[in-house]
Coordinates of C-alpha atoms in Angstrom, one line a residue:
X284 CA 188.9 121.0 79.1
X285 CA 188.1 120.3 82.7
X286 CA 185.5 123.2 82.7
X287 CA 183.8 121.9 79.7
X288 CA 183.4 118.6 81.3
X289 CA 181.9 120.2 84.3
X290 CA 179.2 121.8 82.1
X291 CA 178.3 118.4 80.7
X292 CA 177.8 117.1 84.2
X293 CA 175.2 119.8 84.8
X294 CA 173.4 118.8 81.7
X295 CA 173.2 115.2 83.0
X296 CA 171.8 116.5 86.3
X297 CA 168.9 118.1 84.4
X298 CA 168.1 114.7 82.7
X299 CA 167.9 113.1 86.2
X300 CA 165.3 115.7 87.1
X301 CA 163.3 114.9 84.1
X302 CA 163.2 111.2 85.1
X303 CA 161.9 112.3 88.5
X304 CA 159.0 114.0 86.8
X305 CA 158.2 110.8 85.0
X306 CA 158.0 108.9 88.2
X307 CA 155.5 111.4 89.5
X308 CA 153.4 110.8 86.4
X309 CA 153.4 107.1 87.0
X310 CA 152.1 107.8 90.5
X311 CA 149.2 109.6 89.0
X312 CA 148.4 106.6 86.9
X313 CA 148.2 104.4 90.0
X314 CA 145.7 106.9 91.4
X315 CA 143.7 106.5 88.2
X316 CA 143.6 102.7 88.7
X317 CA 142.3 103.2 92.2
X318 CA 139.4 105.1 90.8
X319 CA 138.6 102.2 88.4
X320 CA 138.4 99.8 91.3
X321 CA 135.8 102.0 92.9
X322 CA 133.8 101.9 89.7
X323 CA 133.9 98.1 89.8
X324 CA 132.5 98.1 93.3
X325 CA 129.5 100.0 92.1
X326 CA 129.0 97.4 89.4
X327 CA 129.0 94.6 92.0
X328 CA 126.2 96.4 93.8
X329 CA 124.2 96.6 90.6
X330 CA 124.7 92.8 90.1
X331 CA 123.4 92.2 93.7
X332 CA 120.1 93.8 92.6
X333 CA 120.0 91.5 89.6
X334 CA 120.5 88.4 91.8
X335 CA 117.5 89.4 93.9
X336 CA 115.5 89.7 90.7
X337 CA 116.6 86.3 89.6
X338 CA 115.6 84.8 93.0
X339 CA 112.1 86.0 92.3
X340 CA 112.2 84.5 88.9
X341 CA 113.3 81.1 90.3
X342 CA 110.4 81.2 92.9
X343 CA 108.0 81.9 90.1
X344 CA 109.2 78.9 88.1
X345 CA 109.3 76.3 90.9
X346 CA 106.3 74.5 89.6
X347 CA 107.9 73.8 86.2
X348 CA 109.2 70.3 86.3
X349 CA 111.4 68.9 83.5
X350 CA 110.2 65.5 82.1
X351 CA 112.1 62.6 83.5
X352 CA 113.0 64.2 86.9
X353 CA 110.4 61.9 88.7
X354 CA 108.9 65.0 90.4
X355 CA 105.4 66.3 90.5
X356 CA 103.2 68.9 92.3
X357 CA 100.0 68.3 94.2
X358 CA 99.0 71.8 94.9
X359 CA 101.9 73.3 96.9
X360 CA 103.3 69.8 97.7
X361 CA 106.2 68.5 95.8
X362 CA 106.1 64.7 95.3
X363 CA 109.1 62.5 94.4
X364 CA 107.9 59.6 92.2
X365 CA 110.2 56.7 91.2
X366 CA 109.2 53.4 89.8
X367 CA 112.6 52.5 88.5
X368 CA 114.4 50.2 91.0
X369 CA 117.9 48.8 90.3
X370 CA 118.3 45.1 90.6
X371 CA 119.9 44.0 93.9
X372 CA 118.9 47.1 95.9
X373 CA 116.4 45.1 98.0
X374 CA 113.5 47.4 97.0
X375 CA 110.4 46.8 94.8
X376 CA 107.1 48.4 94.1
X377 CA 103.7 47.0 94.4
X378 CA 101.6 49.6 92.8
X379 CA 102.4 52.8 94.8
X380 CA 103.7 50.8 97.8
X381 CA 107.5 50.5 98.3
X382 CA 108.6 47.2 99.7
X383 CA 112.0 46.7 101.4
X384 CA 113.4 43.2 101.2
X385 CA 116.3 42.6 103.6
X386 CA 118.2 39.3 103.7
X387 CA 119.3 37.7 107.0
X388 CA 122.9 38.3 106.2
X389 CA 122.2 42.1 105.8
X390 CA 120.4 42.1 109.2
X391 CA 123.3 40.3 110.8
X392 CA 125.8 42.7 109.3
X393 CA 124.0 45.7 110.7
X394 CA 122.8 44.3 114.1
X395 CA 125.6 46.1 116.0
X396 CA 124.6 49.6 114.6
X397 CA 121.3 49.9 116.5
X398 CA 122.6 52.1 119.3
X399 CA 125.3 52.0 121.9
X400 CA 123.3 49.8 124.3
X401 CA 122.5 47.2 121.6
X402 CA 118.8 47.9 122.0
X403 CA 116.2 48.5 119.3
X404 CA 113.6 51.0 120.5
X405 CA 110.4 50.5 118.5
X406 CA 106.7 50.7 119.0
X407 CA 104.4 48.2 117.2
X408 CA 106.2 45.9 114.8
X409 CA 104.1 44.1 112.2
X410 CA 106.2 41.2 110.8
X411 CA 103.9 40.5 107.9
X412 CA 106.4 38.7 105.7
X413 CA 104.7 35.4 105.0
X414 CA 108.0 33.7 105.9
X415 CA 110.4 33.1 108.8
X416 CA 112.2 35.9 110.7
X417 CA 115.3 34.9 112.6
X418 CA 116.6 37.0 115.5
X419 CA 120.1 35.8 116.3
X420 CA 120.4 37.5 119.7
X421 CA 118.5 37.9 123.0
X422 CA 115.2 39.6 122.6
X423 CA 113.6 41.7 125.4
X424 CA 110.1 43.2 125.3
X425 CA 110.0 46.2 127.7
X426 CA 106.6 47.8 128.1
X427 CA 104.2 48.6 131.0
X428 CA 101.1 47.6 129.1
X429 CA 100.1 43.9 129.5
X430 CA 100.1 41.7 127.7
X431 CA 103.6 42.5 126.4
X432 CA 103.5 39.6 124.0
X433 CA 100.5 38.4 122.0
X434 CA 100.6 35.5 119.6
X435 CA 97.6 35.3 117.4
X436 CA 96.6 34.0 113.9
X437 CA 96.0 36.3 111.0
X438 CA 92.6 34.8 110.4
X439 CA 89.6 35.7 112.7
X440 CA 88.1 32.2 112.7
X441 CA 89.1 28.5 112.3
X442 CA 92.8 29.0 113.2
X443 CA 94.8 28.0 116.3
X444 CA 97.7 29.8 117.9
X445 CA 100.8 28.2 119.3
X446 CA 104.2 28.9 120.9
X447 CA 107.0 26.4 120.4
X448 CA 110.0 26.1 122.7
X449 CA 112.6 23.7 121.2
X450 CA 115.8 22.5 122.8
X451 CA 118.7 20.9 120.9
X452 CA 120.5 18.3 123.0
X453 CA 121.5 14.7 122.1
X454 CA 122.1 11.8 124.4
X455 CA 121.0 13.6 127.6
X456 CA 118.3 12.9 130.2
X457 CA 119.7 15.1 132.9
X458 CA 119.1 18.5 131.3
X459 CA 116.0 20.7 131.0
X460 CA 115.8 20.8 127.2
X461 CA 113.0 23.4 127.0
X462 CA 112.0 25.8 129.7
X463 CA 109.4 28.4 130.8
X464 CA 110.6 30.4 133.8
X465 CA 108.6 32.7 136.1
X466 CA 110.5 35.4 138.0
X467 CA 109.8 38.7 139.9
X468 CA 112.0 41.8 140.3
X469 CA 111.6 43.7 143.6
X470 CA 113.2 47.1 143.6
X471 CA 112.8 47.3 147.4
X472 CA 114.5 43.9 148.2
X473 CA 118.2 43.9 148.7
X474 CA 118.5 47.1 146.6
X475 CA 116.7 45.5 143.7
X476 CA 116.7 41.7 143.2
X477 CA 115.2 39.2 140.9
X478 CA 113.9 35.9 142.4
X479 CA 112.8 32.7 140.7
X480 CA 109.2 31.8 141.4
X481 CA 108.7 28.6 139.4
X482 CA 109.6 26.8 136.2
X483 CA 108.1 24.3 133.8
X484 CA 110.6 22.3 131.8
X485 CA 110.4 19.7 129.1
X486 CA 112.8 16.9 129.9
X487 CA 113.9 14.0 127.8
X488 CA 113.4 10.7 129.6
X489 CA 114.6 8.3 126.9
X490 CA 117.4 9.7 124.8
X491 CA 117.4 6.7 122.4
X492 CA 113.8 7.6 121.3
X493 CA 113.9 11.3 122.2
X494 CA 110.7 11.1 124.3
X495 CA 110.0 12.7 127.7
X496 CA 107.6 14.7 129.7
X497 CA 107.2 17.8 131.9
X498 CA 108.8 18.8 135.3
X499 CA 107.3 21.5 137.5
X500 CA 110.0 23.1 139.7
X501 CA 109.7 25.2 142.8
X502 CA 112.3 27.6 144.4
X503 CA 112.1 27.6 148.2
X504 CA 114.6 30.4 148.6
X505 CA 114.1 32.1 145.2
X506 CA 117.1 30.6 143.6
X507 CA 117.5 26.9 144.3
X508 CA 115.5 24.7 141.9
X509 CA 113.7 21.5 143.1
X510 CA 111.4 19.2 141.3
X511 CA 107.8 19.3 142.6
X512 CA 105.6 17.6 140.1
X513 CA 106.3 15.5 137.0
X514 CA 104.2 14.2 134.1
X515 CA 105.9 11.5 132.0
X516 CA 105.4 10.6 128.3
X517 CA 102.4 8.3 129.2
X518 CA 100.6 11.1 131.0
X519 CA 101.4 9.6 134.5
X520 CA 101.8 12.2 137.3
X521 CA 104.0 12.2 140.3
X522 CA 104.0 14.7 143.1
X523 CA 107.7 14.4 143.6
X524 CA 110.9 15.1 141.7
X525 CA 111.2 12.0 139.5
X526 CA 109.2 10.5 136.6
X527 CA 107.1 7.4 137.3
X528 CA 105.3 5.1 134.9
X529 CA 103.4 2.8 137.3
X530 CA 100.4 4.8 138.4
X531 CA 98.2 7.4 137.0
X532 CA 98.9 9.5 140.0
X533 CA 101.6 9.0 142.7
X534 CA 102.1 11.2 145.7
X535 CA 105.4 11.1 147.6
X536 CA 104.6 12.3 151.1
X537 CA 101.4 12.9 153.0
X538 CA 98.1 14.1 151.4
X539 CA 95.4 16.1 153.0
X540 CA 92.0 16.1 151.4
X541 CA 89.3 18.4 152.6
X542 CA 86.6 17.1 150.3
X543 CA 85.2 13.6 149.6
X544 CA 87.5 10.9 148.3
X545 CA 85.8 8.4 145.9
X546 CA 87.5 5.1 145.2
X547 CA 86.1 3.0 142.4
X548 CA 88.5 0.1 143.0
X549 CA 90.0 -1.6 145.9
X550 CA 92.0 0.1 148.6
X551 CA 95.2 -1.8 149.1
X552 CA 98.0 -1.5 151.6
X553 CA 101.3 -1.6 149.8

């Protein structure tokens, strides 16, 4: 019986060999799949050629615009046309002109996005708004062409031009409520220094009635202000630092006249 069992074991060994052959067959199938992948690669190359053909077709159809796209051609120029403006966008059309309407609050919200130095670099600005423009910050006009600032009317005849400087103080007669300053910057002086040359200020004389006059200031050392000439609310002048309302002209100090002096009234010793 033991010998018979040994024969059976040999038979089983043959079956194992047969399974090994099947594994080889499977390996052949894997190789066949590899060939299929190569075939797919050729198909991709064929599609690439088709893509090139489609690109040519797109170029040939670029002048075909679907209605409602707001596009049109002028020769070889593509124009975008839109007359539909959503309410609240701040945009409107006047014929073919697009107008931008920006509120003061929108300007204030964006005023810190100009650039890192907080400067707006522009050329010629035409503020043709028909209303009032408020600039809630310091404004500098930097240009080498004079005049840097021109104020003129829109009309060419029959219209005046004016600049208004308005202070906002109450109950004060010791301040210079509105001022025009004259300065000069010298790059060769003290490594670059600005000095005051003169100033004209509107000063309130009577705070109860809010009336006053002009004071002309000099700067002997380029920085210290001193009153040199005043004109009060009655048009009376004083070569001095204070307002006077007694004479049409008063001179505090000596006078030197190189021409003739005509006196229509009496000369009095006061």
